[in-house]
mmCIF file of C-alpha atoms in Angstrom:
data_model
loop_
_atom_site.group_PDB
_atom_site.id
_atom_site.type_symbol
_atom_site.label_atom_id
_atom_site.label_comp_id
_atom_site.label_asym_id
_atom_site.label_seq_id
_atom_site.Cartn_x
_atom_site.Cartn_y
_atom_site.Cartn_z
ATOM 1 C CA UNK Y 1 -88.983 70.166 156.076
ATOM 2 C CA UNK Y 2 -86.808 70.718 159.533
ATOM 3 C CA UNK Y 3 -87.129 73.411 161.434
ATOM 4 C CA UNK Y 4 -84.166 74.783 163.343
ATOM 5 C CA UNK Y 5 -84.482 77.485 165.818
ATOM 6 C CA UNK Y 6 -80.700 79.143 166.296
ATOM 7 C CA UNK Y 7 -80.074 82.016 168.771
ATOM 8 C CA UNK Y 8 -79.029 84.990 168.965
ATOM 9 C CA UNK Y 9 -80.475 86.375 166.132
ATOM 10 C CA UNK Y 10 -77.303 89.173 166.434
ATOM 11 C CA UNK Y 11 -74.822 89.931 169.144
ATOM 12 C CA UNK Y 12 -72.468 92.663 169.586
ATOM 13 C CA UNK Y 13 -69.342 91.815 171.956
ATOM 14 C CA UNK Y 14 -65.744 93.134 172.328
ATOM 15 C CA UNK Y 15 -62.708 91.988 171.186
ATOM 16 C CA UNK Y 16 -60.942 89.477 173.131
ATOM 17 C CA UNK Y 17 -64.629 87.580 174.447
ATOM 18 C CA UNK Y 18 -66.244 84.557 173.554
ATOM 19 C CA UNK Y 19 -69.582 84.368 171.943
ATOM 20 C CA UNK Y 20 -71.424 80.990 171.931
ATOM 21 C CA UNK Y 21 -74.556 80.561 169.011
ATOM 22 C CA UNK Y 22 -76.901 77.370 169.178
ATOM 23 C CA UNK Y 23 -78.825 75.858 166.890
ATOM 24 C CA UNK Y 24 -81.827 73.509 167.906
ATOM 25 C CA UNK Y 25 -83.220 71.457 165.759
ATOM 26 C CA UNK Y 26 -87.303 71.721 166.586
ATOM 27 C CA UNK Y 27 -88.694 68.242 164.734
ATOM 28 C CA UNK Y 28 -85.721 66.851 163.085
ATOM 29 C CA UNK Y 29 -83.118 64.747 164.971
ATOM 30 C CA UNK Y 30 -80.114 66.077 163.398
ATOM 31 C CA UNK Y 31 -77.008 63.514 163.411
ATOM 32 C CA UNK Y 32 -75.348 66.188 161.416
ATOM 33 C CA UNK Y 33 -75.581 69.847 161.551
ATOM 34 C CA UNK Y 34 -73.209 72.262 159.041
ATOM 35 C CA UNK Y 35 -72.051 75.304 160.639
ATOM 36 C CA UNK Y 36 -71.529 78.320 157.452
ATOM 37 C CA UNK Y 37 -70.271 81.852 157.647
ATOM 38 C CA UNK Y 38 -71.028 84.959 155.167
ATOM 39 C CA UNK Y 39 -69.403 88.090 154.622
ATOM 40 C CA UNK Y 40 -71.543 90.869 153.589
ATOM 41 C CA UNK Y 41 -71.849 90.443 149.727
ATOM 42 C CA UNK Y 42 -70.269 87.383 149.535
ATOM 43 C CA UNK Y 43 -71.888 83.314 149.413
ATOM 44 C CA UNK Y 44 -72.310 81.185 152.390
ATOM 45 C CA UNK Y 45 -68.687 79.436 153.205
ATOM 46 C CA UNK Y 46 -68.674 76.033 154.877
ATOM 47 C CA UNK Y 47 -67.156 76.331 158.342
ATOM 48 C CA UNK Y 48 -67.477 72.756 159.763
ATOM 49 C CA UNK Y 49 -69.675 69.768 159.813
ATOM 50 C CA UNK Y 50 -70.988 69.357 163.690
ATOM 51 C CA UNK Y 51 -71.709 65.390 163.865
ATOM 52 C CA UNK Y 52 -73.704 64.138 167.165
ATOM 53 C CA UNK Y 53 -71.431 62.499 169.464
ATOM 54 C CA UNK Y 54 -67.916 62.987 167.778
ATOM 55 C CA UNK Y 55 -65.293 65.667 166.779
ATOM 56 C CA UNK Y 56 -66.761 68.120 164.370
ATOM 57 C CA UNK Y 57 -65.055 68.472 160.735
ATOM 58 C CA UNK Y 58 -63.189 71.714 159.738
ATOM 59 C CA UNK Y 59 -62.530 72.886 156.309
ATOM 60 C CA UNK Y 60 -59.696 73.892 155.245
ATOM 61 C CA UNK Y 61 -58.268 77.443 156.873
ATOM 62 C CA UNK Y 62 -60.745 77.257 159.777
ATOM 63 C CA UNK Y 63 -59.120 77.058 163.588
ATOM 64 C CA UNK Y 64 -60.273 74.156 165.226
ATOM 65 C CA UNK Y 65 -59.703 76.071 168.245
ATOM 66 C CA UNK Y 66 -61.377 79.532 168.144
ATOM 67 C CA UNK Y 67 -64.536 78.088 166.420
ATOM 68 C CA UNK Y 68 -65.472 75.397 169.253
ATOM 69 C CA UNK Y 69 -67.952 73.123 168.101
ATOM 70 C CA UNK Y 70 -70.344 71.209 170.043
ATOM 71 C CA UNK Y 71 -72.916 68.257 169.401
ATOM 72 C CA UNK Y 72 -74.131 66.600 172.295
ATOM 73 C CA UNK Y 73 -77.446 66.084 171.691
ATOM 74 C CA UNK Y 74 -79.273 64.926 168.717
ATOM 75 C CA UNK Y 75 -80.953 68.269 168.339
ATOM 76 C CA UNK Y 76 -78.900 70.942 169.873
ATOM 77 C CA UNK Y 77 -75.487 72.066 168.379
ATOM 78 C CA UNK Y 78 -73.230 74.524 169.446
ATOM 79 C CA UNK Y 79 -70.706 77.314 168.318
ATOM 80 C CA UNK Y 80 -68.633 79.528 170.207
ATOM 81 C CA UNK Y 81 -66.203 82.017 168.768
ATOM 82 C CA UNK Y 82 -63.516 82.638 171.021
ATOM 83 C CA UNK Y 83 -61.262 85.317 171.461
ATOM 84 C CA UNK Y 84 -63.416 87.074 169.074
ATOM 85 C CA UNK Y 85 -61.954 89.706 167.026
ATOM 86 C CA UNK Y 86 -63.026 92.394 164.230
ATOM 87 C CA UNK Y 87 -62.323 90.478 161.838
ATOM 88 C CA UNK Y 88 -64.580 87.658 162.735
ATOM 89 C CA UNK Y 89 -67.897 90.116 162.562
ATOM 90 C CA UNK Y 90 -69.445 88.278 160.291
ATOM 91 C CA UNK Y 91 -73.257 86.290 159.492
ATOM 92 C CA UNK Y 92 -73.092 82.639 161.238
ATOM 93 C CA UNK Y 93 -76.032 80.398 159.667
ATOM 94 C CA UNK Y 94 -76.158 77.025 160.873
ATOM 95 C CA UNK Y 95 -78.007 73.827 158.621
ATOM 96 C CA UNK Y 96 -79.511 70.269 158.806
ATOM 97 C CA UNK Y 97 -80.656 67.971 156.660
ATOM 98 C CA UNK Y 98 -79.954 65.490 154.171
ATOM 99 C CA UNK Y 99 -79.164 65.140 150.400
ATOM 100 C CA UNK Y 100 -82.550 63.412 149.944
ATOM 101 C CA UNK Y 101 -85.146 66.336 151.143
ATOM 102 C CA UNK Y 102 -82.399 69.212 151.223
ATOM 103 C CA UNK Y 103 -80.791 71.403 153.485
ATOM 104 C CA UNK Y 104 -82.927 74.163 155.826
ATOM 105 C CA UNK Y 105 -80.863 77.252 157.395
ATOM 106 C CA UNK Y 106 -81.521 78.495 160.900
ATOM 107 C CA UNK Y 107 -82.415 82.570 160.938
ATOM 108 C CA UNK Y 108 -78.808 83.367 161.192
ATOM 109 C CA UNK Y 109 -76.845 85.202 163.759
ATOM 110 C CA UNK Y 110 -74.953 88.707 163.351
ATOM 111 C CA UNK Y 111 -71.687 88.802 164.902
ATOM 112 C CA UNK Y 112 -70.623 92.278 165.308
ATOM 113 C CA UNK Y 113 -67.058 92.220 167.433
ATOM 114 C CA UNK Y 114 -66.016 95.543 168.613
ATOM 115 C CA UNK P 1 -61.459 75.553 139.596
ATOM 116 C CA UNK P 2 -64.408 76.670 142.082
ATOM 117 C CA UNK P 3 -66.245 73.844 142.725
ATOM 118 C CA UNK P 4 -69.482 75.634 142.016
ATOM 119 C CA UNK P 5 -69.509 79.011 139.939
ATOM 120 C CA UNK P 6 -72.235 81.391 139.294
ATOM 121 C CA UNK P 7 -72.304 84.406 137.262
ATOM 122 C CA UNK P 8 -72.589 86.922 139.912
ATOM 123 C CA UNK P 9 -75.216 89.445 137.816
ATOM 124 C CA UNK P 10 -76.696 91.797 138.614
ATOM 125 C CA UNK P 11 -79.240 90.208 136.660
ATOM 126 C CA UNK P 12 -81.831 92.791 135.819
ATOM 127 C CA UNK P 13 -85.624 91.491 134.164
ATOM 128 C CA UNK P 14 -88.471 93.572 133.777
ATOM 129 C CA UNK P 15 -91.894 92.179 135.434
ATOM 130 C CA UNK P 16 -93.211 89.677 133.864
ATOM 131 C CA UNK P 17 -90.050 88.183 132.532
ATOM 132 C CA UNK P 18 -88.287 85.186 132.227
ATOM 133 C CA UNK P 19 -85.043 85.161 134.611
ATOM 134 C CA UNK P 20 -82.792 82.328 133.602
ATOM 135 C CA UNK P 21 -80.334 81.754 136.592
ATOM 136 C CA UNK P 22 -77.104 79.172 135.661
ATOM 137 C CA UNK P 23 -74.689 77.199 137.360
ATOM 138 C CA UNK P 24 -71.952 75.209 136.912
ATOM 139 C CA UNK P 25 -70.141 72.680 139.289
ATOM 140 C CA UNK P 26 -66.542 70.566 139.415
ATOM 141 C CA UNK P 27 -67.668 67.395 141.245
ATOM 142 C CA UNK P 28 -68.634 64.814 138.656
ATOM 143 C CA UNK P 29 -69.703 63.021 141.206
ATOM 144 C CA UNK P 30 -72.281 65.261 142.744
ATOM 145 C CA UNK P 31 -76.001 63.823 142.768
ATOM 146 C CA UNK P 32 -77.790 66.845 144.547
ATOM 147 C CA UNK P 33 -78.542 70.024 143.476
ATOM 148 C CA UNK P 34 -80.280 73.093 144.990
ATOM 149 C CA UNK P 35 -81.603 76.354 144.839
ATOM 150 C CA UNK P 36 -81.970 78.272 147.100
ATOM 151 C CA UNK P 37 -82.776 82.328 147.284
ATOM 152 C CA UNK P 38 -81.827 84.691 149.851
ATOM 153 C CA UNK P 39 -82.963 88.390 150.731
ATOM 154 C CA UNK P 40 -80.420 90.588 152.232
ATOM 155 C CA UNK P 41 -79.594 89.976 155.495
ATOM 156 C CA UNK P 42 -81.851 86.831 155.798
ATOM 157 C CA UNK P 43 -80.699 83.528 155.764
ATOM 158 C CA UNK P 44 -81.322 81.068 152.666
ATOM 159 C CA UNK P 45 -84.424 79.373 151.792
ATOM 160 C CA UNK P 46 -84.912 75.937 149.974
ATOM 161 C CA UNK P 47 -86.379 76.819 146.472
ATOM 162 C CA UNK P 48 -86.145 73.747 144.599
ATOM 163 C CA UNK P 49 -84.012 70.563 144.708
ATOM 164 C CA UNK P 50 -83.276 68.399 141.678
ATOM 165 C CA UNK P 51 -81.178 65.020 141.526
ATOM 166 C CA UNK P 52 -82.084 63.297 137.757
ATOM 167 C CA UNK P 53 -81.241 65.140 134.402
ATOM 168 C CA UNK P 54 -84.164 67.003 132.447
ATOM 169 C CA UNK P 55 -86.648 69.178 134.483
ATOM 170 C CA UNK P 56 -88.021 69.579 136.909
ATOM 171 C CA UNK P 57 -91.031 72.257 137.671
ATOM 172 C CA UNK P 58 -92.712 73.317 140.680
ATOM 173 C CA UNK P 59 -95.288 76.896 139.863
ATOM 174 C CA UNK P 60 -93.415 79.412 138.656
ATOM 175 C CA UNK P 61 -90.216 77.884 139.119
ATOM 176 C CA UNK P 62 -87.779 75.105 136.599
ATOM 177 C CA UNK P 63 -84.915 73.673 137.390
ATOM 178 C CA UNK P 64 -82.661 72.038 134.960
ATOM 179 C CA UNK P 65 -80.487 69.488 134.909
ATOM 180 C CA UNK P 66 -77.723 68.539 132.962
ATOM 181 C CA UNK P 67 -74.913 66.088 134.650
ATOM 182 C CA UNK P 68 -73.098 65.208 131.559
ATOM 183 C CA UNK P 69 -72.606 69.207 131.203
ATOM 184 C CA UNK P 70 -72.291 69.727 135.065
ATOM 185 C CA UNK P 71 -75.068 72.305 134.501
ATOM 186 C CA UNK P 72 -77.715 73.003 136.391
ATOM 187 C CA UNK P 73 -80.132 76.361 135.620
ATOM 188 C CA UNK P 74 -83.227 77.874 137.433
ATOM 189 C CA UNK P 75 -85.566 79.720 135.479
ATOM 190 C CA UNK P 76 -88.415 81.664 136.787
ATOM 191 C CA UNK P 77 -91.504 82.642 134.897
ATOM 192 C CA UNK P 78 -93.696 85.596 135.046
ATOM 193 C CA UNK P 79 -90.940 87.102 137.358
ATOM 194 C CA UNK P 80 -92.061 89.682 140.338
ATOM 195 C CA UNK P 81 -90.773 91.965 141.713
ATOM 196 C CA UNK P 82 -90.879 90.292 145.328
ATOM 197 C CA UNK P 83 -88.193 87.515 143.073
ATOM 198 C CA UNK P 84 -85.313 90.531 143.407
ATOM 199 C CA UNK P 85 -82.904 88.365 145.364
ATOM 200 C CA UNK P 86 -79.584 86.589 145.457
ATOM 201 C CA UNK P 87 -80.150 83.117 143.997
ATOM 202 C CA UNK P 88 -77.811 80.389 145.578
ATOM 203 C CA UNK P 89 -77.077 77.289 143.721
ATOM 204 C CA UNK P 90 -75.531 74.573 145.935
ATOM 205 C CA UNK P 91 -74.035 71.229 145.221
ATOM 206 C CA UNK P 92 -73.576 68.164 147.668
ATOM 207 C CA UNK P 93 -69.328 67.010 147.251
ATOM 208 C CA UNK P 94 -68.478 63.378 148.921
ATOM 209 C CA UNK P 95 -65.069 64.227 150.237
ATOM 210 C CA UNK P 96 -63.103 60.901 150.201
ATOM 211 C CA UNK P 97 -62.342 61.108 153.763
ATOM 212 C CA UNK P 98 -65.145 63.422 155.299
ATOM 213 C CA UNK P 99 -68.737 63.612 155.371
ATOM 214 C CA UNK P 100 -71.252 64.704 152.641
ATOM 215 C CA UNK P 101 -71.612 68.436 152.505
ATOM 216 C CA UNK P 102 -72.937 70.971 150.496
ATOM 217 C CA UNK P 103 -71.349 73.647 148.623
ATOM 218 C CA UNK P 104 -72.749 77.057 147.568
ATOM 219 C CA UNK P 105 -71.859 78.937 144.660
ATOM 220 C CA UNK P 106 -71.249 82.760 144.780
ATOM 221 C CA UNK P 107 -74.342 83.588 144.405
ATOM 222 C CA UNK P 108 -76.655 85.539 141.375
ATOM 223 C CA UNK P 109 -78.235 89.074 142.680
ATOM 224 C CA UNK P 110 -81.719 89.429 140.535
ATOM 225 C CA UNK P 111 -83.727 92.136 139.863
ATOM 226 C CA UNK P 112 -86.905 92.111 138.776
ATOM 227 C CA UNK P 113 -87.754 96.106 137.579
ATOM 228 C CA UNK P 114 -91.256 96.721 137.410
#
């Protein structure tokens, strides 16, 4: 399956900075890359699809504008928190793949905003 | 309705045991189906993936499918205790006006007591 290599594997900033997470995809060209955030004890919520070349997709509740989204490569994808605040401490996983061999998670980044 | 629910457990099996993990999803017109299990404070790995109704077995582990039901069920045999996770379910939704994504259900914390 794909491999994706994201970075940093955790981060600690303070409130009021911006904090910027990749995710490379390592043998998979991914036109699409899906962007999730977890609380501790709770499932993996769907942020935003990244798609290669275009405006990423938000769901629902999500600011466009303090989670900046960036795909301008077919194998690197970008997210940067800005203006980060406590409550936005949180674990950012980002994801490729397709419906046909499934979905593989990069290692995850810890966001810890003091 | 959640568009995929779980029963969040804790499920609790003793070695050796069948764990029977269950899900249930909203989108009848879903066609992808995963499992995936997750250790605390990792990110998610691909398990299994099924897409046709009946079952579908790979070692210890069996998925099941049921569309008609909007079921779909992981059991795992002989259950170690290197199984105690959270088990994921996740469902790909075709939003009419966005791109194919995939949804993850709450989540099912097992633990397998030796």
């Amino acid at each position: 399956g794909a491999v994706v290599s994201q970075h940093p594997s955790w981060v600690i900033c303070k409130s009021g900075t911006s904090v910027k997470i990749e995710c490379r995809s390592l043998d998979f060209q991914a036109t699409t890359m899906f962007w999730y955030r977890q609380f501790p004890k709770q499932s993996l919520m769907l942020m935003a699809t990244s798609n290669e070349g275009s405006k990423a997709t938000y769901e629902q509740g999500v600011e466009k504008d303090k989670f900046l989204i960036n795909h301008a490569s077919l194998t690197l994808s970008t997210l940067t928190v800005t203006s980060a605040h406590p409550e936005d401490s949180s674990f950012y996983i980002c994801s490729e793949g397709d419906i046909l061999y499934g979905y593989t998670f990069g290692s995850g980044t810890r966001l810890t905003v003091v | 309705q959640k568009e995929v629910e779980q029963n969040s457990g804790p499920l609790s099996v003793p070695e050796g045991a069948i764990a029977s993990l269950n899900c249930t999803y909203s989108d009848r017109g879903s066609q992808s189906f995963f499992w995936y299990r997750q250790y605390s404070g990792k990110s998610p790995e691909l398990i299994m993936s099924i897409y046709s109704n009946g079952d579908k077995e790979d070692g210890r582990f069996t998925a099941q499918l049921n569309k008609a039901s909007q079921y779909v069920s992981l059991l795992i045999r002989d259950s170690q205790p290197s199984d105690s996770a959270t088990y994921l379910c996740a469902v790909n939704v075709i939003p009419k006006t966005s791109y194919d994504k995939v949804i993850f259900g709450p989540g099912t914390s097992l633990s397998v007591i030796p």
